[in-house]
PDB file of C-alpha atoms in Angstrom:
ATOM      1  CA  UNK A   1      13.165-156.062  30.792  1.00 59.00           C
ATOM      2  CA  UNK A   2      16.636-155.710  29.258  1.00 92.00           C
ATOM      3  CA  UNK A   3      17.856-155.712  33.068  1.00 96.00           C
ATOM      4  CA  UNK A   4      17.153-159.563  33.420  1.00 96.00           C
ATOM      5  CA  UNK A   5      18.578-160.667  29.670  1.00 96.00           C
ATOM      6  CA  UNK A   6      21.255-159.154  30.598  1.00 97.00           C
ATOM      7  CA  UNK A   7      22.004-160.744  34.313  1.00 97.00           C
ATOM      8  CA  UNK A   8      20.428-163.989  32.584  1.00 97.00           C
ATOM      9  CA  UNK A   9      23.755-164.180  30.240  1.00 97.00           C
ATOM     10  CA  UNK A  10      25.948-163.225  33.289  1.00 98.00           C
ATOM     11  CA  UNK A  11      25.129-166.069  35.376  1.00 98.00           C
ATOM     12  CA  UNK A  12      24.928-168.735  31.981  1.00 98.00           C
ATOM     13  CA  UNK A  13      28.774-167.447  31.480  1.00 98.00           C
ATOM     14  CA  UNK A  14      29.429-167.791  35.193  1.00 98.00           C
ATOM     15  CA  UNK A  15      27.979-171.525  34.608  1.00 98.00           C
ATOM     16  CA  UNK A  16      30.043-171.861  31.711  1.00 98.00           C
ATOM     17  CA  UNK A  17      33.465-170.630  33.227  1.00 97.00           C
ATOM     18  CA  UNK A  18      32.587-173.216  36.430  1.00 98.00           C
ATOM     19  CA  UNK A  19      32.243-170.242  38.508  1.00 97.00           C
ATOM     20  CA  UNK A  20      30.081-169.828  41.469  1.00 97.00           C
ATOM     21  CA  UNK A  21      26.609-168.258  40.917  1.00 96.00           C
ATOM     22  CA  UNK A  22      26.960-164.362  42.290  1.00 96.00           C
ATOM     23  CA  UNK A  23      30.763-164.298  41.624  1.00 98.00           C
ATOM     24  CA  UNK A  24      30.165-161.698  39.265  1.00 98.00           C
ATOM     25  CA  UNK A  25      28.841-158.093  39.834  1.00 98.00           C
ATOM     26  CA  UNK A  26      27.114-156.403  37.316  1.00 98.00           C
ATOM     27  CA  UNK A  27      27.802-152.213  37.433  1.00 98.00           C
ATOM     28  CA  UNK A  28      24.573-150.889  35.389  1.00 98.00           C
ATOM     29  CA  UNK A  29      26.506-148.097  33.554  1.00 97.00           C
ATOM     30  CA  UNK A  30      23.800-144.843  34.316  1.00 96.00           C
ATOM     31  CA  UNK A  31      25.479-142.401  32.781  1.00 94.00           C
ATOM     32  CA  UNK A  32      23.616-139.651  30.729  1.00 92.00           C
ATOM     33  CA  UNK A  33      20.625-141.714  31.347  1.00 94.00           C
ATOM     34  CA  UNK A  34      17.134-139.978  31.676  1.00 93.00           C
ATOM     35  CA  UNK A  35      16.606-140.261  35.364  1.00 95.00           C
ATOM     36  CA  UNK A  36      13.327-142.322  34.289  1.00 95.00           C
ATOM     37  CA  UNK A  37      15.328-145.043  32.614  1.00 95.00           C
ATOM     38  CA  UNK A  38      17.443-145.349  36.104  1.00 97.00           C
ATOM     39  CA  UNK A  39      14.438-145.033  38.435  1.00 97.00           C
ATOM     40  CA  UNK A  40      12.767-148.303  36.212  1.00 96.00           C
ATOM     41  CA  UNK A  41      16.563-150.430  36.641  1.00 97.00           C
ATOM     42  CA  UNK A  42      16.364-149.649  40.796  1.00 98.00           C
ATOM     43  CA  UNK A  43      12.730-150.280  40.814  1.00 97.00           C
ATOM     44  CA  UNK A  44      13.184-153.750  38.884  1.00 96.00           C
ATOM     45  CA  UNK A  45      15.797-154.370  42.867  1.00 97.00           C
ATOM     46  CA  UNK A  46      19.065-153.327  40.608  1.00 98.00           C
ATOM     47  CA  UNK A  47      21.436-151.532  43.367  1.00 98.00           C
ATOM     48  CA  UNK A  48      24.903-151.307  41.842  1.00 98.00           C
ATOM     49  CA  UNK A  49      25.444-148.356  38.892  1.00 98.00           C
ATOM     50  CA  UNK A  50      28.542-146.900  37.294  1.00 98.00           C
ATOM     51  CA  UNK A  51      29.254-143.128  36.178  1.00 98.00           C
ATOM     52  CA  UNK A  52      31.934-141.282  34.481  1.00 97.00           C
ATOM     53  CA  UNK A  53      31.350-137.991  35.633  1.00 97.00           C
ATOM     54  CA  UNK A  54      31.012-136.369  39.344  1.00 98.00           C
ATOM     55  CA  UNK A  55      28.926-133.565  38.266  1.00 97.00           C
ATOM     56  CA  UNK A  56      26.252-135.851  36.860  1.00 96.00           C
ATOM     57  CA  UNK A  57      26.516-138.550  39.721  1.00 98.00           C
ATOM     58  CA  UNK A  58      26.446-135.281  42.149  1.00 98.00           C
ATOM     59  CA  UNK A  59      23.214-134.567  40.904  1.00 97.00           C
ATOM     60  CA  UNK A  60      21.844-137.794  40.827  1.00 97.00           C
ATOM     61  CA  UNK A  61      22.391-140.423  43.202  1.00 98.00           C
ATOM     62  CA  UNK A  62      22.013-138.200  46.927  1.00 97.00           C
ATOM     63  CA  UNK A  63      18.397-138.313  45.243  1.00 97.00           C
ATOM     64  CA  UNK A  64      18.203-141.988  44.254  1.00 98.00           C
ATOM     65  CA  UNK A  65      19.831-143.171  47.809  1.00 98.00           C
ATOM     66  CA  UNK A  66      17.556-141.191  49.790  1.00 97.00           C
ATOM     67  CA  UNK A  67      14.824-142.830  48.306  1.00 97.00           C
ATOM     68  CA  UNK A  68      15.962-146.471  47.302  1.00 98.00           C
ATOM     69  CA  UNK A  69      18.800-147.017  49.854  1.00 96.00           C
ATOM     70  CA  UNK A  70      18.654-149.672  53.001  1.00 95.00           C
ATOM     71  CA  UNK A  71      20.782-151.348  55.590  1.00 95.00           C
ATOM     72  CA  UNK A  72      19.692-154.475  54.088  1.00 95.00           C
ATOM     73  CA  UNK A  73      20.016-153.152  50.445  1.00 95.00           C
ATOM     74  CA  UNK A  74      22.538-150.672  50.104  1.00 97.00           C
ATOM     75  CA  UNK A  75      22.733-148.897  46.533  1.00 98.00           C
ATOM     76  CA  UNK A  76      26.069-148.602  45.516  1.00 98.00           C
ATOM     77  CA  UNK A  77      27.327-146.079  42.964  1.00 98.00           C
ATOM     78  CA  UNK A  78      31.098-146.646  41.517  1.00 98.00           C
ATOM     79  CA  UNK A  79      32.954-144.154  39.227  1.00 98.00           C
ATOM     80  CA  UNK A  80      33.857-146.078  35.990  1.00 98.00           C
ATOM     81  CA  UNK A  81      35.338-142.880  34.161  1.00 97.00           C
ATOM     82  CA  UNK A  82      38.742-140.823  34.405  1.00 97.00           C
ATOM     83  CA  UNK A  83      38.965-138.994  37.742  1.00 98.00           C
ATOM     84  CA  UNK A  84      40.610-135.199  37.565  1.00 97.00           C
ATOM     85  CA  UNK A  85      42.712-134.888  40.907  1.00 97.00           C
ATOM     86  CA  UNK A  86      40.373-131.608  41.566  1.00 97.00           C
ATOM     87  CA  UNK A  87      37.123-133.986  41.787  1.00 97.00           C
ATOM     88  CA  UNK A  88      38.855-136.540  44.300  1.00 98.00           C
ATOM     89  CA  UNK A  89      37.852-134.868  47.436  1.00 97.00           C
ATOM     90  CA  UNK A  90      33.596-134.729  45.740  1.00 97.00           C
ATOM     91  CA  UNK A  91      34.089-138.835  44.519  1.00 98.00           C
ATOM     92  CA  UNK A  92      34.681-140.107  47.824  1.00 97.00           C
ATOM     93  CA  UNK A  93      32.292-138.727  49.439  1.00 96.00           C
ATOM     94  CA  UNK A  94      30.049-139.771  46.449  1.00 97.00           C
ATOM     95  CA  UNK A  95      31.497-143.435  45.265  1.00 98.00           C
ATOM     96  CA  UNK A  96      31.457-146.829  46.996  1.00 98.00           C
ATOM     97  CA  UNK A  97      34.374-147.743  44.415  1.00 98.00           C
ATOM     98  CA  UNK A  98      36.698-145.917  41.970  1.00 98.00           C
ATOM     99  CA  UNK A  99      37.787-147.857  39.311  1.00 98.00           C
ATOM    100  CA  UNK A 100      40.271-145.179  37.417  1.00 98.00           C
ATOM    101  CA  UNK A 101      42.944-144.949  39.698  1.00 98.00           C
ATOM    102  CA  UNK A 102      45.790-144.536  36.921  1.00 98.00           C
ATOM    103  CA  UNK A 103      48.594-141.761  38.018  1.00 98.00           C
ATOM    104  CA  UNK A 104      50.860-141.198  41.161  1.00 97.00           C
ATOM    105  CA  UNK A 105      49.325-137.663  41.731  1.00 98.00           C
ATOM    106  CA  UNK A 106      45.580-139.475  42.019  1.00 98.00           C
ATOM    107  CA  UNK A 107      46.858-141.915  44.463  1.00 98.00           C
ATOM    108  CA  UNK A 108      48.736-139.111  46.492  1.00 98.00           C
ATOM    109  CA  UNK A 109      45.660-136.944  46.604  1.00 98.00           C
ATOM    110  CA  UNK A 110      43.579-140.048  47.653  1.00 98.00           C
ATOM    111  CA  UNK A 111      46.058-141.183  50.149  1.00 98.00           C
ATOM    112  CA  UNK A 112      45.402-137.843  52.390  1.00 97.00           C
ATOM    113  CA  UNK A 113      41.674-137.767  51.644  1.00 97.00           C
ATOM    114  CA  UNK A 114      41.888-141.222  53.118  1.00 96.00           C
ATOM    115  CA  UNK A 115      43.837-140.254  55.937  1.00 95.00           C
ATOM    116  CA  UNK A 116      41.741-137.389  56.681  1.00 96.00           C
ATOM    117  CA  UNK A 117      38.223-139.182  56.286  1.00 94.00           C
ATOM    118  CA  UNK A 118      39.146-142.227  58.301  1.00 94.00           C
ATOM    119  CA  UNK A 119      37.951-144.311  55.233  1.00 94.00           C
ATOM    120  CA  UNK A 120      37.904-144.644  51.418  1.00 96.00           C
ATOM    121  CA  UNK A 121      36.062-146.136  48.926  1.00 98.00           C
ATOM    122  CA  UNK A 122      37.362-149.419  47.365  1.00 97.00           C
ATOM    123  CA  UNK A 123      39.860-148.865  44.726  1.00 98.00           C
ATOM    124  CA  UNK A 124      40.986-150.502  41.182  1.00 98.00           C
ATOM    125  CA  UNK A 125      44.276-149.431  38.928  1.00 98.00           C
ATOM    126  CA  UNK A 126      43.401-148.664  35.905  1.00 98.00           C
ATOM    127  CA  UNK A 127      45.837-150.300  33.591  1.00 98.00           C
ATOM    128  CA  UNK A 128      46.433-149.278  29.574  1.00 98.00           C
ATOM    129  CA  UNK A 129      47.012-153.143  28.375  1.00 98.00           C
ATOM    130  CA  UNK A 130      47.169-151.656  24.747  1.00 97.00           C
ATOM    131  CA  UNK A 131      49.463-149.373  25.742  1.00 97.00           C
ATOM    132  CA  UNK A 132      47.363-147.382  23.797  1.00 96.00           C
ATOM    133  CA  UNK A 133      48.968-143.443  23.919  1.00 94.00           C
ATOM    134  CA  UNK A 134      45.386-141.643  23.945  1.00 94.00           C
ATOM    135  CA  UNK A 135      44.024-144.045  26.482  1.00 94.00           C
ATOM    136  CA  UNK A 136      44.610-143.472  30.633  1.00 95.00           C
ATOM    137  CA  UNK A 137      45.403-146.101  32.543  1.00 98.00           C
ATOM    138  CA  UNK A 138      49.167-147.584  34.077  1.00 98.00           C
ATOM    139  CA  UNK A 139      51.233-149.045  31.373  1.00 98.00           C
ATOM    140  CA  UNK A 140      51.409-152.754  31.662  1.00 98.00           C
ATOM    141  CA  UNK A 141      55.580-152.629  32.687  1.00 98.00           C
ATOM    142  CA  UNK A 142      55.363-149.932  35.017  1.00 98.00           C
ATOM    143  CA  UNK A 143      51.680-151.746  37.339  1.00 98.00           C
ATOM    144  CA  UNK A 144      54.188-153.408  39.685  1.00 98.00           C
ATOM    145  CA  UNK A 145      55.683-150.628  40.645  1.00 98.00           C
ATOM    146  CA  UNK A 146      53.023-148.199  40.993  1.00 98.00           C
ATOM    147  CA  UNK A 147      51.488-150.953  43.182  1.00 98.00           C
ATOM    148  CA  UNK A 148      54.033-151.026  45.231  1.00 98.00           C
ATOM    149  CA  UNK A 149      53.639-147.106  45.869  1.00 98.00           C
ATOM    150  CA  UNK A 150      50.230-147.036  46.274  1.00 98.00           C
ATOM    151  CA  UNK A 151      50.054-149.908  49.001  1.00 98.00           C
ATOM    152  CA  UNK A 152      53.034-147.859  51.042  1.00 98.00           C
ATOM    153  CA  UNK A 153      50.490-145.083  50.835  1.00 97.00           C
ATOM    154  CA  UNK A 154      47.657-147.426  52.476  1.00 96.00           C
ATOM    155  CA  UNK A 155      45.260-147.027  49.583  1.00 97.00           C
ATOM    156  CA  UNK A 156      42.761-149.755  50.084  1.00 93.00           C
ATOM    157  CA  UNK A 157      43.166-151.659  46.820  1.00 98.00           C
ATOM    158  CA  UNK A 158      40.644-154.108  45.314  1.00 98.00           C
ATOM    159  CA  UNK A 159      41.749-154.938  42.099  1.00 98.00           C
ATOM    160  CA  UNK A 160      42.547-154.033  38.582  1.00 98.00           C
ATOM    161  CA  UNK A 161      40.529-152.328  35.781  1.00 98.00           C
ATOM    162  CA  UNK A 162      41.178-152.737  32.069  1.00 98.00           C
ATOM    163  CA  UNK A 163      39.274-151.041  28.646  1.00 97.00           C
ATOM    164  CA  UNK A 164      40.772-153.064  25.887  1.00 97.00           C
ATOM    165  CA  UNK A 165      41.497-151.280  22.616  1.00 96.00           C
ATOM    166  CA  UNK A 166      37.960-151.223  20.675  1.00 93.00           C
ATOM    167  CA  UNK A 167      39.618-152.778  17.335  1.00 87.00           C
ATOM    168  CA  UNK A 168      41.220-155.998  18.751  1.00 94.00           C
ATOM    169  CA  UNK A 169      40.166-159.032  20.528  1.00 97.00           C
ATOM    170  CA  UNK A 170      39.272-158.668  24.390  1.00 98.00           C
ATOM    171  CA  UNK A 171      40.387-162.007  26.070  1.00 98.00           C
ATOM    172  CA  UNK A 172      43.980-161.777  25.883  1.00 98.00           C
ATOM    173  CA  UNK A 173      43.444-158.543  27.328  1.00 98.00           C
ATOM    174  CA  UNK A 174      41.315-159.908  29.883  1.00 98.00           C
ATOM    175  CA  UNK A 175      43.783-163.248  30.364  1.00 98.00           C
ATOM    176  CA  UNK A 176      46.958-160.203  30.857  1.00 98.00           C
ATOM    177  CA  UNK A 177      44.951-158.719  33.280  1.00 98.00           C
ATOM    178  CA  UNK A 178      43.747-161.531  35.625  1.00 98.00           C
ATOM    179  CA  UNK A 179      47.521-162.448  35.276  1.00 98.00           C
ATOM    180  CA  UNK A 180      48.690-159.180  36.770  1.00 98.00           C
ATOM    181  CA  UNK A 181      46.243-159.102  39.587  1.00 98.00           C
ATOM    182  CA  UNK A 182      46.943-162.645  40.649  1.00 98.00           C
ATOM    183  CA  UNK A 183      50.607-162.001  40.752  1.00 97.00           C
ATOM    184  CA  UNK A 184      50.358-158.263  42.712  1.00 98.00           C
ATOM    185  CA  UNK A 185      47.807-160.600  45.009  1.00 98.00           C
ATOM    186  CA  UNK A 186      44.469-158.422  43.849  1.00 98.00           C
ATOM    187  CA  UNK A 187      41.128-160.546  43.747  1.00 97.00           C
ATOM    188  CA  UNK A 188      39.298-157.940  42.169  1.00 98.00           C
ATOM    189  CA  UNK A 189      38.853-157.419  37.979  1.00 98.00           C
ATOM    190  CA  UNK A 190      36.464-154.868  36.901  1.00 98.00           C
ATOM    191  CA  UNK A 191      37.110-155.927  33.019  1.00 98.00           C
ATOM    192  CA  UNK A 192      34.333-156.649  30.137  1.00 97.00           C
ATOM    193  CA  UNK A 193      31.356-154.014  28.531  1.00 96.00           C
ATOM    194  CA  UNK A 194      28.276-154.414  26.624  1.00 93.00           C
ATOM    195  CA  UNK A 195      30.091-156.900  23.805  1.00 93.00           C
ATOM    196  CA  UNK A 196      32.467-158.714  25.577  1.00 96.00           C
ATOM    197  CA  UNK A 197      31.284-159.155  29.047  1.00 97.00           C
ATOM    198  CA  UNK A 198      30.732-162.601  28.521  1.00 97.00           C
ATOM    199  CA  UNK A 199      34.525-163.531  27.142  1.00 98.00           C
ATOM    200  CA  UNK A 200      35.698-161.476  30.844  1.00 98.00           C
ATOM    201  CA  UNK A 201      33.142-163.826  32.929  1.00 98.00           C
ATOM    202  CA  UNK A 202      35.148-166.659  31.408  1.00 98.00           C
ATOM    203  CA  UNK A 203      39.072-164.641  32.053  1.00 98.00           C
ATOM    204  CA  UNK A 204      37.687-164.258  36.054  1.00 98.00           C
ATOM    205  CA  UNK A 205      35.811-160.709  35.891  1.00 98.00           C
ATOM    206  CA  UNK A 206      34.676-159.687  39.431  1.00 98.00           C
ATOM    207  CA  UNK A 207      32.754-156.490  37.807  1.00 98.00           C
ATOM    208  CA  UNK A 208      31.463-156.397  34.417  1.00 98.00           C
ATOM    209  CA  UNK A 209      30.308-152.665  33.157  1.00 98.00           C
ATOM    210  CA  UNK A 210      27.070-152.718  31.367  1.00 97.00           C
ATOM    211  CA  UNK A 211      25.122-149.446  29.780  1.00 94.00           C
ATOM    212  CA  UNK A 212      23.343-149.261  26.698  1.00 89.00           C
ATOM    213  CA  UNK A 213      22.519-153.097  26.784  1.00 92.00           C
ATOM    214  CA  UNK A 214      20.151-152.043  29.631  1.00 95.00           C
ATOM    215  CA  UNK A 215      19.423-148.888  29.355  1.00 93.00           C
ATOM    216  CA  UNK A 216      18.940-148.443  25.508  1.00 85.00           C
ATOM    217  CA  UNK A 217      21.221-146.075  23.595  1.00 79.00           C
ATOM    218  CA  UNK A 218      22.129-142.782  25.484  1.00 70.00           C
ATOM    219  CA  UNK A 219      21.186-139.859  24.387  1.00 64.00           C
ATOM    220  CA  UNK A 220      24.228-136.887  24.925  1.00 59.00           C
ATOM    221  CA  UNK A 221      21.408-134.118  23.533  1.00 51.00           C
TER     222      UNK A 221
END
């Protein structure tokens, strides 16, 4: 199936970039998939997904973990889209990871739910490398900074997150990215999609975020 292409060319660019087989997790992007499409990608031993919206994951994974999740093989949902700071509270309880973490208002709000729960899911900083003004994510010149806040918060974070802008290249995006996580001492880089997750193996991705290439073209009917 599509599923094993698709990790196939993820561990040939891990053995092109001299990187160790595994170092790279693929998120199998679920969102408004037919539950049938998703139910074939766990059946085929696929555990880690990514979704943009809480309503939809809400609805959909309590389901799919009941029935697929073990000690041994935990399935592991992360939230790959923007977060509203009413929906924090629902995502983690829902997600193993949050990868849109992008204003001081989100961090605040996750800070207490953190505090309060005792735990929190890992978390990445969305950052805008295009500095595109339509697009979410921390502007490139103010990352340090915001780090800084969120750490003196406690936020548990794992790494960075970047969606280059469609109409340019990707790696010097990716490059600017791995470069900014290495120097705010961040391992993790959730960085590369369908057409480019190959050129973010090679610039160090830790998560690449794959949908259609899987799943065949979503339909929003």
């Amino acid at each position: 199936m599509a599923l094993q292409a698709i990790l196939a060319r993820v561990r040939a660019a891990e053995v092109s970039a001299g990187r160790p087989s595994g170092s790279t997790k693929l998120i199998a992007v679920s969102k408004v998939q037919p539950d049938a499409r998703v139910r074939d990608v766990l059946l085929a031993g696929h555990r880690l997904f990514g979704e943009n919206y809480v309503q939809e994951a809400a609805a959909k994974w309590p389901g799919f973990r009941a029935e697929f999740d073990t000690p041994l093989d935990p399935v592991q949902v992360h939230m790959i889209g923007p977060l509203q700071t009413n929906k924090a509270k629902q995502a983690v309880e829902l997600f193993d990871a949050i990868h849109t973490l992008d204003r001081p208002s989100l961090a605040e709000k996750l800070a207490k739910l953190a505090q309060a729960r005792g735990v929190c899911p890992q978390l990445f900083v969305q950052v805008n490398t295009g500095s595109e003004p339509q697009k979410a994510g921390v502007l490139p010149e103010a990352l340090d900074a915001f780090i800084t806040n969120c750490r003196a918060m406690d936020l548990p974070l794992n790494g960075l997150m970047c969606i280059p802008p469609e109409a340019e290249d990707s790696s010097p995006h990716f490059a600017s990215l791995a470069d900014m996580a290495a120097r705010n001492g961040l391992s993790g880089l959730s960085m590369g999609m369908s057409g480019d997750f190959e050129a973010a193996i090679a610039a160090g991705a830790t998560h690449v975020r794959v949908g259609s290439a899987i799943f065949g073209a979503r339909s929003y009917g």
